[in-house]
Tab-separated table of C-alpha atoms and ligand atoms in Angstrom:
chain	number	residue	atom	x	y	z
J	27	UNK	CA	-127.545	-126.457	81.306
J	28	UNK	CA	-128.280	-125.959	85.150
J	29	UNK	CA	-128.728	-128.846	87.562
J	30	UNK	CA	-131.712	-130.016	88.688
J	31	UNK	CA	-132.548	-130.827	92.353
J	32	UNK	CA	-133.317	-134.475	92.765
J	33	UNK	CA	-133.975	-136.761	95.406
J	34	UNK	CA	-131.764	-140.235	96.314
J	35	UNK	CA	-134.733	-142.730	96.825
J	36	UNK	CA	-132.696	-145.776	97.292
J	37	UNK	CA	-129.592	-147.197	97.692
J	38	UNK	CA	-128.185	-150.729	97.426
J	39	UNK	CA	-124.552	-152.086	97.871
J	40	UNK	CA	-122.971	-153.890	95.656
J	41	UNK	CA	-119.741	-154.345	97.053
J	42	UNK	CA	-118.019	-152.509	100.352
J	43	UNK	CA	-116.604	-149.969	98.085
J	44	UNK	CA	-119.705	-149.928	94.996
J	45	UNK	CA	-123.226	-148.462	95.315
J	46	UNK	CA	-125.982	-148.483	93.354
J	47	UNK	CA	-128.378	-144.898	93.795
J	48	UNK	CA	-131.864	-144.788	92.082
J	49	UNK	CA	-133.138	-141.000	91.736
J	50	UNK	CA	-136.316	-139.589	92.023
J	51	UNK	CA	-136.507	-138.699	88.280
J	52	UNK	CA	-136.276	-140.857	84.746
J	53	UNK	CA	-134.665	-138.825	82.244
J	54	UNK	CA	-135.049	-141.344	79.777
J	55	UNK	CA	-131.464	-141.619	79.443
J	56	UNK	CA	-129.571	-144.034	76.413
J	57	UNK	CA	-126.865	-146.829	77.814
J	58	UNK	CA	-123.589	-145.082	77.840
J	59	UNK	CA	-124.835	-141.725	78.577
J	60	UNK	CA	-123.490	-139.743	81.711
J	61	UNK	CA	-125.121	-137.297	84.178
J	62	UNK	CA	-122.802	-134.697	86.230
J	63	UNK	CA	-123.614	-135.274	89.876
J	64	UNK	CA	-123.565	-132.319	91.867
J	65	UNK	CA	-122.623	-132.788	95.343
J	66	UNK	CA	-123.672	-129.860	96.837
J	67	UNK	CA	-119.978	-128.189	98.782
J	68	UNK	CA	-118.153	-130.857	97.294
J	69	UNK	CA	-117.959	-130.888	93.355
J	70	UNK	CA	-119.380	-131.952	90.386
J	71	UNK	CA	-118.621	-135.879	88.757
J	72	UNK	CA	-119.351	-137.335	85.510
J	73	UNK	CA	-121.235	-140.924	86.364
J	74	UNK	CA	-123.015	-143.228	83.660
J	75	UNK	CA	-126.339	-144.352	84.100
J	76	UNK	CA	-126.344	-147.929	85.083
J	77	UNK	CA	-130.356	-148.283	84.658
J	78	UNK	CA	-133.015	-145.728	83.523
J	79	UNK	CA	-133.226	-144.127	86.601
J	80	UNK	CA	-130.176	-145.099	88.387
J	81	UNK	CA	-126.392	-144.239	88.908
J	82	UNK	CA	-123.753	-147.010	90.275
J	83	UNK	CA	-120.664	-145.455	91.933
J	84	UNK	CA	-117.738	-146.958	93.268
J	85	UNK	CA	-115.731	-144.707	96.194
J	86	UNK	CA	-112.261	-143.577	94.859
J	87	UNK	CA	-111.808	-140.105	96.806
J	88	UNK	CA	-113.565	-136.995	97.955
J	89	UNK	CA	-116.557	-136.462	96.069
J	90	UNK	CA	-117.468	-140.299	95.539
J	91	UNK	CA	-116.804	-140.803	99.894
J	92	UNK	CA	-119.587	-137.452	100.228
J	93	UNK	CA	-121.918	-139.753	98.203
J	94	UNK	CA	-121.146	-142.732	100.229
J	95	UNK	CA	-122.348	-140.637	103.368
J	96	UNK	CA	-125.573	-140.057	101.598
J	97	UNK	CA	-128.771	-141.757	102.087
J	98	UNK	CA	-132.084	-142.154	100.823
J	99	UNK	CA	-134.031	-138.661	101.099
J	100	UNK	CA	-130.515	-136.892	100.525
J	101	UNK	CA	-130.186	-134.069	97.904
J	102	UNK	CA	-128.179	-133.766	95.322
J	103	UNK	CA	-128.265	-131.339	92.009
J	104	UNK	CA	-127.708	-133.170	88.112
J	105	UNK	CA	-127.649	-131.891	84.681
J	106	UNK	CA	-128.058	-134.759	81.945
J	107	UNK	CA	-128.346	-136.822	80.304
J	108	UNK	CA	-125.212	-136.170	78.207
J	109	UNK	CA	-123.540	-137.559	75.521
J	110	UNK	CA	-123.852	-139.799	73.081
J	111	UNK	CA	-124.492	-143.403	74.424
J	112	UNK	CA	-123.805	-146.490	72.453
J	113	UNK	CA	-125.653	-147.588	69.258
J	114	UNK	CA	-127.349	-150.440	69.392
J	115	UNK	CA	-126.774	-152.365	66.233
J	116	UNK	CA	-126.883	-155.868	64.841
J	117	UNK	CA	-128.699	-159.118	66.133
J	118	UNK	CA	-125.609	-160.613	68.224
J	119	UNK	CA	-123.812	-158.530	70.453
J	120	UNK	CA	-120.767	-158.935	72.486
J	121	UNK	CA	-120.166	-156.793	75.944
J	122	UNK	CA	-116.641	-156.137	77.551
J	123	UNK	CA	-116.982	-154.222	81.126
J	124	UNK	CA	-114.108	-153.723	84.092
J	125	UNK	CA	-114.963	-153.395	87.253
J	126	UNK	CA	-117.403	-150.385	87.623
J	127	UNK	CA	-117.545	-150.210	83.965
J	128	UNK	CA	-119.627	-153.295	84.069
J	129	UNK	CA	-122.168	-150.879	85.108
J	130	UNK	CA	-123.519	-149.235	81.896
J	131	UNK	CA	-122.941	-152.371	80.206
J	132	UNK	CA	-125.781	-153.983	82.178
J	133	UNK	CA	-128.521	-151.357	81.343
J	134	UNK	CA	-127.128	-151.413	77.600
J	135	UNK	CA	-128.023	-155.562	78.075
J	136	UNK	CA	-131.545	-155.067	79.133
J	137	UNK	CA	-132.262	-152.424	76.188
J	138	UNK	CA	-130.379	-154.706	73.571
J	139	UNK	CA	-133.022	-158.093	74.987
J	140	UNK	CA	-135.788	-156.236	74.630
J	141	UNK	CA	-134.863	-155.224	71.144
J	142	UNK	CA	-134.544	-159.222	70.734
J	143	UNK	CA	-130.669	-158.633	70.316
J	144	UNK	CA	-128.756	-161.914	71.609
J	145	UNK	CA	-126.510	-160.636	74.310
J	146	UNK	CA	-122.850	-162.225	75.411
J	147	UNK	CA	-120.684	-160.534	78.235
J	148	UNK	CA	-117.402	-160.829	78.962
J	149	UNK	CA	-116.962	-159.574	82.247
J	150	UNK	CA	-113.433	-158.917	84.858
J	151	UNK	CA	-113.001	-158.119	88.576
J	152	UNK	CA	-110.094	-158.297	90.707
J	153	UNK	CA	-111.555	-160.813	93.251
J	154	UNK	CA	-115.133	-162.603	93.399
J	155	UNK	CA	-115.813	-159.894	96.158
J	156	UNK	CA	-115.495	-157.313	93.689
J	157	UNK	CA	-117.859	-158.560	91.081
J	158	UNK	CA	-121.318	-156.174	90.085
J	159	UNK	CA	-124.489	-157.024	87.976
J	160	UNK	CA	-123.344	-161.115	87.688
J	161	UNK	CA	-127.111	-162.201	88.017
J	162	UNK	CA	-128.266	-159.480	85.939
J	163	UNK	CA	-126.119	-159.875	83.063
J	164	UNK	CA	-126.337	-164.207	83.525
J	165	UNK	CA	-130.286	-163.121	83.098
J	166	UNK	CA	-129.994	-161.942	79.520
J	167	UNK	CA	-127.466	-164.489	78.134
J	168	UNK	CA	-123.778	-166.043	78.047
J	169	UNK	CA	-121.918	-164.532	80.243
J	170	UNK	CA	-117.964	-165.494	80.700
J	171	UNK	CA	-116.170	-164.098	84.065
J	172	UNK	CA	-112.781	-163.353	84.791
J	173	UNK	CA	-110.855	-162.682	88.422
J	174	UNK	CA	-107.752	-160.965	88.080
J	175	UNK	CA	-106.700	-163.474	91.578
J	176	UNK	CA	-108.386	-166.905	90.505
J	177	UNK	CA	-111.206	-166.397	93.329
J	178	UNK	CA	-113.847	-167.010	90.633
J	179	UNK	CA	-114.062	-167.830	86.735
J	180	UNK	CA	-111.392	-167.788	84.566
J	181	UNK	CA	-107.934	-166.577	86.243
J	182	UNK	CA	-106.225	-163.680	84.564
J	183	UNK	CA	-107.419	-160.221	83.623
J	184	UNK	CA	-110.227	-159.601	81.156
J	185	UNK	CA	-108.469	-160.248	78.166
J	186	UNK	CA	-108.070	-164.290	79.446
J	187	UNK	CA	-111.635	-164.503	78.369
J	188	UNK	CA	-111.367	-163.705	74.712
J	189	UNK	CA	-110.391	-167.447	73.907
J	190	UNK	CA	-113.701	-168.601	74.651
J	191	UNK	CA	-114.984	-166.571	72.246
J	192	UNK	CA	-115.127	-166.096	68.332
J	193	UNK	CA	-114.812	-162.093	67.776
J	194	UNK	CA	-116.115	-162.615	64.189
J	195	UNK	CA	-119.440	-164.260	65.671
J	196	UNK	CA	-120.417	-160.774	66.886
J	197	UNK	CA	-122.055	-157.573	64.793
J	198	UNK	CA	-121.089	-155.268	67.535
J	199	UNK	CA	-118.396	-155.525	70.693
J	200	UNK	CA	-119.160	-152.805	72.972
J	201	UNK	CA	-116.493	-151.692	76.173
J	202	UNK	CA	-116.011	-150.434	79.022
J	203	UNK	CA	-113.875	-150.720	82.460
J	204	UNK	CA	-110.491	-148.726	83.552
J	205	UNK	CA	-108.344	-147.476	80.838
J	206	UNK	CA	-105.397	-149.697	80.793
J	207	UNK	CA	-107.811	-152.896	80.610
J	208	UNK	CA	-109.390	-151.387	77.466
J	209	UNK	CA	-106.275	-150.291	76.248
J	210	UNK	CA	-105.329	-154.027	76.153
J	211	UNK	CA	-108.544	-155.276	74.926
J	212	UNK	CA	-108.362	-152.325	71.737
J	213	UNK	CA	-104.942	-154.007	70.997
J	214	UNK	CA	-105.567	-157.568	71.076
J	215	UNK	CA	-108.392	-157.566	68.956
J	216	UNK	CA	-107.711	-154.288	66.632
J	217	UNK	CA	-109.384	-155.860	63.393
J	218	UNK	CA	-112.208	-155.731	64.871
J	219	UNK	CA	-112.213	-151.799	66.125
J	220	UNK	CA	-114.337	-150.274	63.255
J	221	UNK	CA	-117.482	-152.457	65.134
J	222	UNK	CA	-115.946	-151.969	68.607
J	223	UNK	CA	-117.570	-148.812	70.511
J	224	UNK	CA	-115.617	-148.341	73.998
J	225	UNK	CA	-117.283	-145.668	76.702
J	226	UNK	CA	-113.997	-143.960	77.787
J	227	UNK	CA	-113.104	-141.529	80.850
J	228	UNK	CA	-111.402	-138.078	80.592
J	229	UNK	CA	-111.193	-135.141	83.227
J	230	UNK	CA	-114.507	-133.555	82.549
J	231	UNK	CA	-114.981	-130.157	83.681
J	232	UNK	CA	-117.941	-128.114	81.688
J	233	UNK	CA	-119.066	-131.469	80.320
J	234	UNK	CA	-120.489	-128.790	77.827
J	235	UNK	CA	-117.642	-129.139	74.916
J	236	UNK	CA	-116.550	-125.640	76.386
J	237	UNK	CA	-112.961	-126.244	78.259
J	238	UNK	CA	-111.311	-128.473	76.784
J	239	UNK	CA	-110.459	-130.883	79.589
J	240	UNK	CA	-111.554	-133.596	77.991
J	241	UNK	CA	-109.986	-133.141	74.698
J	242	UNK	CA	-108.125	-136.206	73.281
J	243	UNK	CA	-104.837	-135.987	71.791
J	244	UNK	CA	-104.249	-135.926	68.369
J	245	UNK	CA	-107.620	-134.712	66.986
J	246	UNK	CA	-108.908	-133.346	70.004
J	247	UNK	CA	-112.110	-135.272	70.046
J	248	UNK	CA	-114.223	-133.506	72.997
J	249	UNK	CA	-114.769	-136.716	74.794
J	250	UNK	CA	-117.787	-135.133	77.189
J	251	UNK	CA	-119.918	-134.175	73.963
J	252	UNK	CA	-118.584	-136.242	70.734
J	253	UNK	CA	-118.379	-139.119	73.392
J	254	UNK	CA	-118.090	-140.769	75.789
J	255	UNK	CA	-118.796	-143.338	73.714
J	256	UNK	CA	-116.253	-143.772	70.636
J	257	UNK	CA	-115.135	-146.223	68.028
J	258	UNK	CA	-112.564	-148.159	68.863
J	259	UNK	CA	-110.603	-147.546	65.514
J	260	UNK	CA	-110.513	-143.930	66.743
J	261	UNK	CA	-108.528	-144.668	69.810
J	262	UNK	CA	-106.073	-146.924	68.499
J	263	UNK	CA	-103.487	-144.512	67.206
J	264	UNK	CA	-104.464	-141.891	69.850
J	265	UNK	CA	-102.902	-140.863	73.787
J	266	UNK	CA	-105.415	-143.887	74.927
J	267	UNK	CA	-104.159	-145.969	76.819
J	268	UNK	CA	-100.476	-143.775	76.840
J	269	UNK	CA	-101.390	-140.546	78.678
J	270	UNK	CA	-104.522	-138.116	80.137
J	271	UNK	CA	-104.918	-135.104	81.300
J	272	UNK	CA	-105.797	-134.345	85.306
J	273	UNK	CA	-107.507	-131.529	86.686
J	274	UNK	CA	-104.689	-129.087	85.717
J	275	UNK	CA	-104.768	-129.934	82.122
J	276	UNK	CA	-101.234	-131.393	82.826
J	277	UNK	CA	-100.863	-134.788	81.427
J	278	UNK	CA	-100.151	-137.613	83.259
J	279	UNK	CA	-99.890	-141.305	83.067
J	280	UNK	CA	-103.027	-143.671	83.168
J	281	UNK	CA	-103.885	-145.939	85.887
J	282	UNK	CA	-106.028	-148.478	86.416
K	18	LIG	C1	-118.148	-140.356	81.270
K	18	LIG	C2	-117.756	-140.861	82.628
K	18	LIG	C3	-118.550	-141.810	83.249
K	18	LIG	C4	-118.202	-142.286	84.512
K	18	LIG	N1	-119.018	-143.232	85.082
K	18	LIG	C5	-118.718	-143.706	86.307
K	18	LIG	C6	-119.567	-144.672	86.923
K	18	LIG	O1	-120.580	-145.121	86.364
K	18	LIG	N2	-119.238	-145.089	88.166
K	18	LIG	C7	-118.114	-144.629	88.826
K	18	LIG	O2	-117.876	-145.047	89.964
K	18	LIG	N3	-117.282	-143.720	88.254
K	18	LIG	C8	-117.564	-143.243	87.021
K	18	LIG	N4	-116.732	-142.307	86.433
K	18	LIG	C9	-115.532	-141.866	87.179
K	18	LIG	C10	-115.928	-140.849	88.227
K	18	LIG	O3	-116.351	-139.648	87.608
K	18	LIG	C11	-114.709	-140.575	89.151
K	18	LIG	O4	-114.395	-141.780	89.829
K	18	LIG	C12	-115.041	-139.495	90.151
K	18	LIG	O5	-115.106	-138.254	89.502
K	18	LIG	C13	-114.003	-139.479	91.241
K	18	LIG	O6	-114.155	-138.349	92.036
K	18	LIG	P1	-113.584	-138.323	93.540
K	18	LIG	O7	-113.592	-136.928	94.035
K	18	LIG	O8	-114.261	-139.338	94.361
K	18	LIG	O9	-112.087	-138.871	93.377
K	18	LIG	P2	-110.738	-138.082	93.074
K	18	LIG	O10	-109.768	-138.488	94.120
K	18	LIG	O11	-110.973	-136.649	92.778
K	18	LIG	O12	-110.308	-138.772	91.714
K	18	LIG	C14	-110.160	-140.199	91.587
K	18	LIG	C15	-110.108	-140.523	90.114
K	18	LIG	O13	-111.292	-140.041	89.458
K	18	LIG	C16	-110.950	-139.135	88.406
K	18	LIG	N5	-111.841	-137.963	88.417
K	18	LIG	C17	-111.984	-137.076	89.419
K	18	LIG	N6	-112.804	-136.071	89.034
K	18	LIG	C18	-113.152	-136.347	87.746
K	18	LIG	C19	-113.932	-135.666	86.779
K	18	LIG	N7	-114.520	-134.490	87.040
K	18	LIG	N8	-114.050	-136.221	85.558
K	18	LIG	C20	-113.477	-137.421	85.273
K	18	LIG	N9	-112.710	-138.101	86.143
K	18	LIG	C21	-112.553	-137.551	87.369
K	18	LIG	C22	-109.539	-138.671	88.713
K	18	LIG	O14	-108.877	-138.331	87.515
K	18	LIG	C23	-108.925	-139.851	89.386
K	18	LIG	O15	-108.449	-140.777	88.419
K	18	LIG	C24	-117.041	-141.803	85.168
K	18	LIG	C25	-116.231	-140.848	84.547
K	18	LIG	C26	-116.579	-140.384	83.286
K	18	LIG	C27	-115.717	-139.347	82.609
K	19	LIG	S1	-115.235	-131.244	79.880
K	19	LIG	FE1	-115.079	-129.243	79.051
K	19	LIG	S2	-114.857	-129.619	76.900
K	19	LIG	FE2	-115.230	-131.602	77.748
């Protein structure tokens, strides 16, 4: 697929170090599918959609920094949308988001409500200056918030917040933040993994099921085209969580 020139028509902080972009074009994208942003000299990232038309993007290094030092009117080239997305099933949902992960989480919340699909998140940040999407997601329904520092909510990691909550209540838990987070969110609550879909991150390259990058060890699962979005029972036994692959195909350990 070649990328398509688009337009940045606006673009709101979040936080000092998120940013929301909305482009110039709807691609009628599902929540949980990714585009690959093109960053003209710089390279080519794998970013969810956080609303029909818009990407949120926190800066970790090179190419997410070039974005930062973009503005509205600024270029950039994008091939998607790709992958699967979520399913939306059942009439009471339950939504686990990190961090940035919170952000495809939020556009999966508006689609669910107007489906008429009760909606409960479960949502952690380091600090209360770290937090994304609160008033959205308090908008649609229950919403439980964790600080990993105390600063707001419940004090702990993610994880703190499952108390509150009755996992059997739910048809459908869906996930997504840094690995190690859903790594211990998998774990804690593994009867519950066959209706537990978690939007994971590997090294994408081709994002075309081509390379290989983004293949997960032991079956090989092509992450960029059989996912992003998998069932939890699939990861359980798998290097998620233990190990991934970086740009040279060597693996290394997961952070975050
Ligand atoms: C399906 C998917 C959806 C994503 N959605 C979002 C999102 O909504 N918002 C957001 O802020 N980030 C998202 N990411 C992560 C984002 O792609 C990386 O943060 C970004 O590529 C970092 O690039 P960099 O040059 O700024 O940082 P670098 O310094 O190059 O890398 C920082 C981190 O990002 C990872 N990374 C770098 N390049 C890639 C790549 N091509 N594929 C996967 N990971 C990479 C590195 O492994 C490293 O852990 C998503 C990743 C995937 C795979
Ligand atoms: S990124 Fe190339 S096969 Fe997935």
């Amino acid at each position: 697929m070649k990328p398509i020139n688009c337009i940045i028509e606006e673009v709101r902080s979040e936080t000092p170090l998120i940013r929301t972009y909305r482009l110039d074009r709807n691609l009628n994208p599902a929540p949980g599918q990714y585009l690959m942003l093109w960053i003209r000299g710089v390279d080519e990232i794998p970013m969810s959609f956080s609303g029909q038309d818009t990407i949120t993007v926190q800066s970790v290094g090179v190419a997410t920094q070039a974005i930062f030092r973009m503005g509205a009117g600024s270029e950039v080239g994008l091939r998607g949308p790709l992958g699967n997305g979520f399913a939306l099933k059942g009439n009471k949902i339950l939504l686990i988001g990190g961090g940035v992960g919170t952000a495809p989480l939020a556009f999966l919340a508006e689609v669910a409500k107007k489906a008429d699909i009760s909606v409960t998140s479960l949502l952690g940040f380091r600090s209360r200056d770290d937090m994304i999407f609160q008033d959205r997601l308090e908008g649609l329904g229950e919403t439980i918030i964790t600080t990993d520092d105390g600063s707001y909510g419940i004090k702990g990691h993610a994880s703190a917040g499952l108390k509150e909550l009755n996992l059997f209540d739910y048809d459908q838990i869906y996930l997504c933040g840094p690995e190690m987070m859903m790594s211990d969110i998998i774990s804690r609550t593994a009867e519950h993994a066959a209706k537990t879909q978690a939007c994971i991150n590997r090294y994408f390259k081709c994002a075309a099921g081509i390379c290989g990058s983004c293949c997960l060890d032991p079956d090989g699962v092509r992450v960029c085209v059989e996912g992003p979005v998998l069932l939890a029972d699939r990861l359980l036994d798998s290097e998620f969580g233990r190990y991934k692959r970086g740009p040279s195909g060597a693996k290394g350990p997961c952070r975050g």
